[in-house]
Amino acid sequence: MQAIHNVISDLSLTEKASLVAGDKLWYTQAVKSAALPPLMMTDGPSGLRKQADSPAGENTGLGKAVTAVSYPASALTACSFDRQLLFEVGKNLGIAAHANDVGVLLGPGVNIKRSPLAGRNFEYFSEDPYLTGELGTQYVKGVQSENVGVAVKHFAANNREDQRFTNSSEIDPRTLREIYLAAFERIVKQANPASIMCSYNKLNGVLNSQNKALLTTILREEWNFQGLVMSDWGAVADHVAAIKAGLDLEMPGRGAASTAEIEAAVKAGTLDEAILDRAVQRILNLVMTYLPANSSADFYDLNQQHEFVRRAAAESMVLLKNDEAVLPLTPKDKLLIVGDLAQKPRYQGGGSSHVSEYQMATPVMAARRANAHFEFQQGYALAQTEPDDGLETKALEAAKKVDKVIVFAGYPEVKESEGFDKTDIDLPANQNHLIAQLTAVSAQVIVVLQNGSVVTMPWLDKVQGVLETYLAGEGVGEATFDVLSGKVNPSGKLAETFPVQLADNPTYLGFNKNPQTEVYREGLFVGYRYYDTKQITPLFPFGFGLSYTSFEYHNLAVQVGDDHVTVSFTIKNTGLRAGKEVAQIYVANHTSAIEKPQQELKQFIKVTLDPGQQKAVSVDLDRRAFSWYNADTAAFQVDNGSYEIKVAASSIDPKLQKTIDLQWTPVQQPLVTGETYLSDFLLRSDSQELLQQSKLKQVVESLTADKTNVAMLTNMPLRALASMGAQKQRLQRLYKLANNE
Ligand code: BGC
């Protein structure tokens, strides 16, 4: 730090002004006099999109970048529920970045999946902030373990793509804290990320790049964030206002005009030089910490990375249906592989995360390599939506001659990308039509899905198997066949709820209906928090996924400590194959008199078990697991009382449960006033004594004597007793006595 202070004091105002904006698209500014080199930043989050080096960052398109391994999208890796795997994802990305002289990787994306229509859901982990925060933490730790920085994005409440530069997310404080900021908070506190990227949108009317409450009060003062805040690309409207609010680096840079603007603001006294220095200090800190040293000489094995992403994808895929054990395939199975996506798979998202991949093997290629006994038929044209009779007829004829039909279906990239939102969650009509037709001629149809976020499945009851592979990265074909063949036993579980229909989603009525504002009317009730509480049966619940083996849960023990609760239980593999089970721990708050979801995920653990093996595991729940955000006190609080702990295989499949009583918060007797309800007052242990002393016992006894109407008669404020014959002076005396005045 001392060194940085020295550097700053040697810099001219012009040099400092130049530093707070990037050098074109991908670099921080160099400062010749201080021998400060530029630092390169590159997307992220699912592989490197380092654009080929013409002079610093002159490429503006989203096209060709250096060859790099394409990783599974976060929508898929989240389904692993595997902290260790996410650390490895980050570490391998860090190795790739470092070897390519990249100092900051622009990821991970940790926004919450609020609407299934949001165009960028594939880039994000989950609808749940705890899962997002935990996996994001490991990703960040992994990348930074290779001395490459991250940019955790997009801060914050960036949940739609249409009008993303101007739209205002309108959110109440509690929802903001518990749902939309919680993952960022967890990552900042647990992983110390090098930087945060602020998003394009406004939050409650204030542009995020100029949002002091967000960038300074919450991020730095409350969470003690030590890194740098950069803008999303083009998110800054007023650079001076942004710096004052807490933005350190505008991206991309606007060159000399930007420098002149900042310099002029300092000279005119509209920007305090000390505030500029603060941003410069954070930029110097980032550059000095993450400047790659001799990195090009690093050993960087693309084949090894490819093998890793194949494993990461296979470990994350979710088996949604497997009737009569149609999967895994057996070597004897005669197969029809059908669907354009089997030869032109969709395996990565569109937009800034699009990687120029190293070596993609299509599912057809992978089936060939795995020596599967199969025929391929196109079945439908990916570029079209209307059924093609010719292609369908050929597929149906072929389907009649085989044991099992594997249909590859999914969204084409034109339907799902960064930069715009979807308008429905249905597969193209030709794909749904083909699947329905195939089920009429084959009794063993397996659907393999390639999509960035949820889809409807009108044919679900008629197919025997469904494997969700999301956007699996360049290992798509191999990983899919690893799972279909049973080489890998599936262990992924859904990180988002699949609704039966779009209209079931809590944001359905309001999402994307207004160009200026997006009102988060559903509040806390996002994803399973809504479906479970409202008792809407989903197509597939949050946390759901099948295995080729089976598991049992036993021996729940819950121990309440001074500031944490330990949950212990046993999981047993009761089937014939080795497998992994993700156990989820949900907490149901039965205590607080507030609006609340029926239950919330507060822990998870993934356990590997051989056939017949059982393991005892235990996890801790901290105070935060029982807290809610009180907007009146602007703090998280834990209320004393009962909480139910559920150990579950999905959000709607509890296996073990226990109710505990927490007394963690010193009791403060609420003030008794005329507004206090009689029913609440009567809960006080000294209520009878106080009534006696204030000579109100008789009035109250007359109200509570009638057992039939006691609920109605006590559901009134104390001041209303005046109309029931209580003297006002006696009521005043009661308040004084009760409050010890
Ligand atoms: C995206 C960011 C990305 C940046 C640089 C923006 O449009 O929102 O996620 O990191 O471009 O490509």
Coordinates of N, CA, C and O in Angstrom, one line a residue, residues 106 108 122 214 237 313 447 587 611 739:
L106 N -13.9 -11.5 -16.2 CA -15.2 -10.8 -15.9 C -16.3 -11.8 -15.6 O -17.1 -12.2 -16.4
P108 N -17.7 -14.2 -11.7 CA -18.9 -14.9 -12.1 C -20.2 -14.0 -12.1 O -20.2 -12.9 -11.5
F122 N -29.0 -18.1 -18.3 CA -28.0 -19.2 -18.4 C -26.7 -18.8 -17.8 O -25.9 -19.7 -17.4
L214 N -25.7 1.9 -2.9 CA -25.3 0.6 -3.3 C -23.7 0.5 -3.3 O -23.2 -0.5 -2.7
A237 N -23.3 7.0 -17.2 CA -24.0 8.1 -17.8 C -23.3 9.4 -17.5 O -23.1 10.3 -18.3
A313 N -19.3 -30.9 -16.6 CA -20.7 -30.9 -17.2 C -21.4 -32.2 -16.7 O -22.6 -32.2 -16.3
V447 N -35.6 -37.8 -23.8 CA -35.3 -36.4 -24.3 C -34.1 -35.8 -23.6 O -34.0 -35.9 -22.4
V587 N -34.9 -24.2 6.2 CA -35.4 -23.7 7.5 C -36.7 -23.1 7.3 O -36.9 -22.3 6.4
P611 N -22.2 -48.5 -3.3 CA -23.4 -49.3 -3.1 C -23.5 -49.8 -1.6 O -22.5 -50.3 -1.1
N739 N -44.8 -0.4 31.3 CA -43.5 0.1 30.7 C -42.5 0.5 31.8 O -41.4 1.1 31.5

